[in-house]
Every structure is written in structure tokens, then in C-alpha cells.
Tab-separated table of C-alpha atoms in Angstrom:
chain	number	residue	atom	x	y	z
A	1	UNK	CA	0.000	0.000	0.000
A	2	UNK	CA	2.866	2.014	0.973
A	3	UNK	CA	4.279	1.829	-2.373
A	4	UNK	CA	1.228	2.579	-4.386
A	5	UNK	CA	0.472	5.920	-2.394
A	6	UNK	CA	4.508	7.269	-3.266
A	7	UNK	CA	3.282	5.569	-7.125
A	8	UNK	CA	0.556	8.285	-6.719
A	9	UNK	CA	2.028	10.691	-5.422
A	10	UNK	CA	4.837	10.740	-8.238
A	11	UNK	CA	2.448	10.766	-10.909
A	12	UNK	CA	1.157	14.187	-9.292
A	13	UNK	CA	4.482	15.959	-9.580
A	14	UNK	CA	4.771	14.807	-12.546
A	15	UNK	CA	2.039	16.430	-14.263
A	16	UNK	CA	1.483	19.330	-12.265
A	17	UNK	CA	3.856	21.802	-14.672
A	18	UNK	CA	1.615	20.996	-17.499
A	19	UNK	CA	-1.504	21.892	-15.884
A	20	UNK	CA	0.000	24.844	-15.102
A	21	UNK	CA	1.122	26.010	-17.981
A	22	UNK	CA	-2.334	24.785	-19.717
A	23	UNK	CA	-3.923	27.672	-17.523
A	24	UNK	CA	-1.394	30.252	-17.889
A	25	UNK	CA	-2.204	30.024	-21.626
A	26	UNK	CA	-5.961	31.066	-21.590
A	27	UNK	CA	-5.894	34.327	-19.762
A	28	UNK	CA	-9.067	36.047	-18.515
A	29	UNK	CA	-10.788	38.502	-20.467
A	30	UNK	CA	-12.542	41.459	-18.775
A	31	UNK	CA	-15.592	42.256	-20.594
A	32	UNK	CA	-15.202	45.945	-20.006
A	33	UNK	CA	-12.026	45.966	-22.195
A	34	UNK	CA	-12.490	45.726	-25.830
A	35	UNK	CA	-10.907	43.253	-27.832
A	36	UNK	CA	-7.965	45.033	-30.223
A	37	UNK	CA	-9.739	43.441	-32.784
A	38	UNK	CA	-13.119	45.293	-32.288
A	39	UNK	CA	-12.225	48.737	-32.040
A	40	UNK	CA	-14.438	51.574	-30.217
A	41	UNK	CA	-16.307	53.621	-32.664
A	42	UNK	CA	-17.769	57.008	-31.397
A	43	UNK	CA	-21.295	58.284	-32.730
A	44	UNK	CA	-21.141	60.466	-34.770
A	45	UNK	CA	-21.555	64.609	-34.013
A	46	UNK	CA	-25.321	65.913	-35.012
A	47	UNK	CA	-24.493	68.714	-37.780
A	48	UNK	CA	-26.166	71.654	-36.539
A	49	UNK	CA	-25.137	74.100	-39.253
A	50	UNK	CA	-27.037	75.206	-42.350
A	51	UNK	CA	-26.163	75.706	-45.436
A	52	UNK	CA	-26.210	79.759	-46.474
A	53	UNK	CA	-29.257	79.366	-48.660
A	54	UNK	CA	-31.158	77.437	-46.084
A	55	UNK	CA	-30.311	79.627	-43.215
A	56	UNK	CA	-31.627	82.684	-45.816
A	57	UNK	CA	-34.682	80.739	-46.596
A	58	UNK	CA	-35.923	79.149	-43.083
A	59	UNK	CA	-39.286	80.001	-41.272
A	60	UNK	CA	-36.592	79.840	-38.393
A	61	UNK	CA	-36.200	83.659	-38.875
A	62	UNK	CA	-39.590	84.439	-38.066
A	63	UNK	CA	-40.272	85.362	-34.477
A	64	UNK	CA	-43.378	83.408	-33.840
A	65	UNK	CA	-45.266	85.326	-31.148
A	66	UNK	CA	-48.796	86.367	-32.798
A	67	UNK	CA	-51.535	88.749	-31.065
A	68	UNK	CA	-54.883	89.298	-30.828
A	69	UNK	CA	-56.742	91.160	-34.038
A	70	UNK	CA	-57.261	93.778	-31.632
A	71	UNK	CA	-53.456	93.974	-30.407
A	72	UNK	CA	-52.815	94.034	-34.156
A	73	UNK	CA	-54.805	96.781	-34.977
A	74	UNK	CA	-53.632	98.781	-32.160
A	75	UNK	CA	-49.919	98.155	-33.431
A	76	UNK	CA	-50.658	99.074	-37.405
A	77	UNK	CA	-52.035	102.264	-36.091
A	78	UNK	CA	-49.122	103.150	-34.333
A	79	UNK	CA	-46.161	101.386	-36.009
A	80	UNK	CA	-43.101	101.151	-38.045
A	81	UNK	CA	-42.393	98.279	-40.700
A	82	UNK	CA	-45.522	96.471	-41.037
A	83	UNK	CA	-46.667	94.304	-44.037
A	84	UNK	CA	-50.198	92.754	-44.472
A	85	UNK	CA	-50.060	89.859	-46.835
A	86	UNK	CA	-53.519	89.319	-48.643
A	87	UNK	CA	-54.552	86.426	-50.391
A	88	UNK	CA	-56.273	87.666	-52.741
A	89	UNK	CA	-60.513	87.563	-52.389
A	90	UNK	CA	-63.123	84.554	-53.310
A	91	UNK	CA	-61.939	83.265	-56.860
A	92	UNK	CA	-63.458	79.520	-57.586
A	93	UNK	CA	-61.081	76.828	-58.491
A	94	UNK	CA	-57.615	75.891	-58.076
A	95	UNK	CA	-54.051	77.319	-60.440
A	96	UNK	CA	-54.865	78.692	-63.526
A	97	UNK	CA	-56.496	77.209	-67.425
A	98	UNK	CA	-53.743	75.666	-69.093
A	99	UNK	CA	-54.220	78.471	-71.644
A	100	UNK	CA	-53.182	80.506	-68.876
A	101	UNK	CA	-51.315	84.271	-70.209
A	102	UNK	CA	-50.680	86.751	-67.582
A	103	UNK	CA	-51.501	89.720	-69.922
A	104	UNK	CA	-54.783	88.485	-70.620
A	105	UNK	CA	-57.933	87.798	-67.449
A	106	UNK	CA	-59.949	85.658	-69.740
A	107	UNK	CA	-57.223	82.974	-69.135
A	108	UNK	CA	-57.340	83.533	-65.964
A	109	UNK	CA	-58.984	82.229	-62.679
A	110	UNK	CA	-60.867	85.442	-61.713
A	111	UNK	CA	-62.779	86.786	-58.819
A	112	UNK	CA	-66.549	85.440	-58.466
A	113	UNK	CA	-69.204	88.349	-57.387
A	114	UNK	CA	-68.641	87.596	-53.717
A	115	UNK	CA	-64.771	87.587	-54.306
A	116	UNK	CA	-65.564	91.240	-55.859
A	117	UNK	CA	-67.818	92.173	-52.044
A	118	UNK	CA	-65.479	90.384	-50.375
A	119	UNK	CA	-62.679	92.834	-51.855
A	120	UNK	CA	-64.615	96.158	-50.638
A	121	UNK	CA	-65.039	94.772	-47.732
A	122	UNK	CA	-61.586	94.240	-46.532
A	123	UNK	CA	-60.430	97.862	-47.552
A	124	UNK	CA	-63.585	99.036	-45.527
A	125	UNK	CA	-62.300	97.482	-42.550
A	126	UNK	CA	-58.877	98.965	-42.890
A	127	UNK	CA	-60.590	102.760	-42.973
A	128	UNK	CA	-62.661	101.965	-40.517
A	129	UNK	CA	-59.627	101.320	-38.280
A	130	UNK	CA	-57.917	103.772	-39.457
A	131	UNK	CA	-55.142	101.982	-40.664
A	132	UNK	CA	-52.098	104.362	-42.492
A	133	UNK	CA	-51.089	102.684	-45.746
A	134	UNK	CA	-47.775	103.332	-47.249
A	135	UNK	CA	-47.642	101.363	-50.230
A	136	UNK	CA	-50.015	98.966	-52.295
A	137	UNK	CA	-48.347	96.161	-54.186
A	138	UNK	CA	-49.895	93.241	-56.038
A	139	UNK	CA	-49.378	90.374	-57.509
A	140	UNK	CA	-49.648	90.671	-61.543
A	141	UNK	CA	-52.387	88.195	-61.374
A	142	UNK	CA	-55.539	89.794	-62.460
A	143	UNK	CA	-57.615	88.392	-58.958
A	144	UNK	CA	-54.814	89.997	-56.824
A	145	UNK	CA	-54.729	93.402	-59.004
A	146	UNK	CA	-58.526	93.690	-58.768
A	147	UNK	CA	-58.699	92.303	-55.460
A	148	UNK	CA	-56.050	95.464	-54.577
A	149	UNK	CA	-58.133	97.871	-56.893
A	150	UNK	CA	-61.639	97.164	-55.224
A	151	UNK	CA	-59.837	97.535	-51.624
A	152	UNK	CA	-59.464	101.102	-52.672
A	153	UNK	CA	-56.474	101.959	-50.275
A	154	UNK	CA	-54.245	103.606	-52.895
A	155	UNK	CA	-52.576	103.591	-55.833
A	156	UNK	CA	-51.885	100.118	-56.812
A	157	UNK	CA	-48.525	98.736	-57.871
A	158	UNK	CA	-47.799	95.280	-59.523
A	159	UNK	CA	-45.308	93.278	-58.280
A	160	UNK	CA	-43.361	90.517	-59.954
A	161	UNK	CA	-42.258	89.294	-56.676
A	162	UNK	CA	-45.899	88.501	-55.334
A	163	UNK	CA	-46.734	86.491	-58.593
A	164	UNK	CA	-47.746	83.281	-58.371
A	165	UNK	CA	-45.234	80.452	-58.365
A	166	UNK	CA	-48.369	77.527	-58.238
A	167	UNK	CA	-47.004	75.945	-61.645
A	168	UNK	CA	-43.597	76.376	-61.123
A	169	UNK	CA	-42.126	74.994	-57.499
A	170	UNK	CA	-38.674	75.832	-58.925
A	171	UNK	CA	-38.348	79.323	-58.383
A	172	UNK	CA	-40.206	79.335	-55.018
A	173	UNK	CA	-36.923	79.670	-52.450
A	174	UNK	CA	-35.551	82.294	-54.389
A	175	UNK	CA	-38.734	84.482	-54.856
A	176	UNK	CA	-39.584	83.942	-51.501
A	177	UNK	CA	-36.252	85.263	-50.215
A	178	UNK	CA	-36.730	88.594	-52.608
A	179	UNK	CA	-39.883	89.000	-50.870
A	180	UNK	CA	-37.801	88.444	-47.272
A	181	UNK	CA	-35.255	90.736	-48.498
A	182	UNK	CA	-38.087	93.265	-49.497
A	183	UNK	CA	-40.011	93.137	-46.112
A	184	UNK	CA	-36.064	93.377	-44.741
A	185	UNK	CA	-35.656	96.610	-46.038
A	186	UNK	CA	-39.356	98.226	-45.016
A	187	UNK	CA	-38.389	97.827	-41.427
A	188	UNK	CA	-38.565	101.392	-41.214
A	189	UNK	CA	-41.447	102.783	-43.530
A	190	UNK	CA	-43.765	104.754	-41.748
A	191	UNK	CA	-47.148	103.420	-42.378
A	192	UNK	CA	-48.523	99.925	-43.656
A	193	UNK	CA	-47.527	98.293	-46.954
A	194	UNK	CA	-50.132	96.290	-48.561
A	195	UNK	CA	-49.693	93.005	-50.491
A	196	UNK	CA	-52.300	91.127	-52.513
A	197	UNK	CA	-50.944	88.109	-53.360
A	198	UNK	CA	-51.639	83.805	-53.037
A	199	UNK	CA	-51.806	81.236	-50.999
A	200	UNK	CA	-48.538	79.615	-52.066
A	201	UNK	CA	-46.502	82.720	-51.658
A	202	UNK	CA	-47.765	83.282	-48.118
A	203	UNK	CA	-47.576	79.752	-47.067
A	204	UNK	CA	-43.704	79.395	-48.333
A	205	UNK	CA	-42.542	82.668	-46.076
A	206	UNK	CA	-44.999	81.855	-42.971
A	207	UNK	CA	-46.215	78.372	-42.711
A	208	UNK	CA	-49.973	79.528	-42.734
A	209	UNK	CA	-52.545	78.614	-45.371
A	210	UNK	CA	-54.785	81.530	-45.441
A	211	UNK	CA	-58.586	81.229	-46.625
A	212	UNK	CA	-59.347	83.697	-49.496
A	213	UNK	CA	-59.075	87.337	-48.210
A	214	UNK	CA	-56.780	86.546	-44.943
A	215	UNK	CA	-53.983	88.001	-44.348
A	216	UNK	CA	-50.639	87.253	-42.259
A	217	UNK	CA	-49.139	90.740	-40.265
A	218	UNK	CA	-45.502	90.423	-40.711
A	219	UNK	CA	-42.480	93.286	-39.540
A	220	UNK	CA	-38.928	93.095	-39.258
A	221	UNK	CA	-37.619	93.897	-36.069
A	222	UNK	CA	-34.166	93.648	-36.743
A	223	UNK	CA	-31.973	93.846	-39.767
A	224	UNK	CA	-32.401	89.951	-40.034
A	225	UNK	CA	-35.288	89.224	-38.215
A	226	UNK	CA	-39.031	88.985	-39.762
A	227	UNK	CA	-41.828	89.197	-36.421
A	228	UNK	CA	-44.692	87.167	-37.565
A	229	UNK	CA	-47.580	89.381	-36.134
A	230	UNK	CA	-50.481	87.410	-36.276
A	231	UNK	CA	-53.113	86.825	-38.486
A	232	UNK	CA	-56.425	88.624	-40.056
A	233	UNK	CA	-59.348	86.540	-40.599
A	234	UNK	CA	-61.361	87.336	-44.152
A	235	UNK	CA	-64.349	89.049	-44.256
């Protein structure tokens, strides 16, 4: 018995370097560490820049903060800057004929009989409020030109900028930032510049779709900075 315990005992020694070595070669791996063969890739950094014409073009440079019609009409009486921006009044239909030719109304979508009352109406509510007009600019369209006329605030003056850019999406951003530019540069006309014009146009510089005969009250309060006043329901 004796000799089969040292027999044992041998064999132990014997073997014990190779187990040790056999464990020395799998080393533990910490799972916090990555592996050199997976390397750490960081997310990348939001871009928060625009490019030029974006940053020209962007509702961001209104100043959302609209009043009441009566804080509005308490502010055209009394202010600098301000622009109303009419759709033009009641005209049935959608665009234009495809015979459309801006020279000639027959081609035209025109204003119905109410369109035409409607019209009157919204220059009677600006003399009733005594609103000072500046300017009156329109649209070439003939429903904007005799939606301006029948207002009867003033002399009216077309405007290629106000036209109509329905048909043609491809010179919206640019018209819209002459018509940025233009409001830009009114920041300090005394008196209230008037601007018949469409849905489209007023939509692309505000955001709001205005019913036939609303307006949007716009002002710049800054040399890059367009206030968005607040809105004037139709009549």
C-alpha cells in the first residue's frame, strides 16, 4: 500500500507543470475591455449648421409670437415696418387654365361676385380702423390686381415678386427670399404696406394657409429678423 500511495504521489508531480502552464495560456478577459480586434467607434456629431441658402430661406427667422386682431390693430395704427399679406378675395377653383397668359384675365382664374364684395369689404375694414397705408403692391395676377383695386387703399402697384409660383415649385426659395429681403428693407417705412398676393406665396414665407381674403401681419424687427404678427381673418 505504501508503495502505491509514493506511485501516486509521483504521478502528481509529474504532471502538475503541465496543468499549469495549460492555464497560464488562456488568460481572462474582462468584458469591459475591448478586444484590439473590435475597435471603439464614437457616434457620430449631429451637424447643426445650415447651409447659407437654407439659413436665408428658413421660417426659423420668423419670431413666432402672434396677437390678438385687436393687439394688431392697435400696433398698425401706431407702427413702423408692417406688411399685411392678402390672399387675394373669393376666386373659384384651383391654379390657372392651361391656356393661362398673364396679360390676358380671360385665361385667368378670376374673382366670383362675392370675391368682388369680399374685396370692398376688406379695404372698408382697414378705414374703418384707421389703418395708415404706405404702399399697395400686387401680384400681376388679375384676382390679386382687382382684389387690390376694389380695396381702394391707394394707388396700386404690380409686383413681380408677389406672382404666383403655383405651376412652377422651382423658383419658389428664391422668390420667396426677394420677398424676405423686401419686407427686410421696409423695417422702417412709416405706415402699412399692402400686399395682394396667393396662398402659395404666403404659405412658403410663414407656414400659414390663409382662406381667401386673410392676411398674415408680418415686420422686421431687426436687420435679419421677420416678427410674424399674427393673423387677419377674411371678411
Amino acid at each position: 500500500m505504501q508503495q502505491l500511495c509514493l506511485a501516486w504521489i509521483s504521478a502528481l508531480f509529474a504532471i502538475a507543470p503541465l496543468l499549469l502552464s495549460g492555464c497560464a495560456g488562456s488568460p481572462a478577459v474582462d468584458p469591459e475591455v475591448p478586444s484590439p480586434s473590435s475597435p471603439v467607434v464614437s457616434p457620430p456629431t449631429p451637424s447643426v449648421s445650415a447651409s447659407p441658402l437654407e439659413a436665408e430661406t428658413s421660417p426659423a427667422t420668423l419670431s413666432e409670437a402672434e396677437l390678438s386682431e385687436a393687439e394688431i390693430w392697435s400696433q398698425l395704427r401706431q407702427g413702423r415696418g408692417y406688411v399685411i399679406l392678402f390672399r387675394h378675395a373669393l376666386a373659384p377653383g384651383t391654379g390657372d387654365p392651361s391656356n393661362f397668359r398673364l396679360e390676358d384675365c380671360s385665361t385667368q382664374r378670376n374673382l366670383s361676385a362675392e370675391g368682388r364684395q369680399q374685396a370692398m369689404r376688406l379695404g372698408e375694414m382697414l378705414r374703418q380702423r384707421n389703418i395708415p397705408v404706405s404702399r399697395v403692391l400686387s401680384s400681376q395676377w388679375c384676382r390679386c390686381l382687382e382684389t387690390a383695386r376694389l380695396m381702394n387703399l391707394g394707388a396700386v402697384e404690380p409686383f413681380p415678386v408677389l406672382n404666383s409660383f403655383f405651376q412652377d415649385r422651382s423658383i419658389e426659395r428664391s422668390q420667396t427670399e426677394q420677398l424676405r429681403q423686401f419686407i427686410l428693407s421696409n423695417r422702417d417705412t412709416v405706415g402699412v404696406t399692402i400686399m395682394v398676393t396667393h396662398q402659395v406665396n404666403i404659405t412658403a414665407i410663414s407656414n400659414i394657409i390663409p382662406q381667401s381674403g386673410a392676411a398674415v401681419v408680418m415686420r422686421a424687427s431687426a436687420p435679419d429678423q421677420i416678427d410674424l404678427v399674427g393673423q387677419l381673418a377674411s371678411r
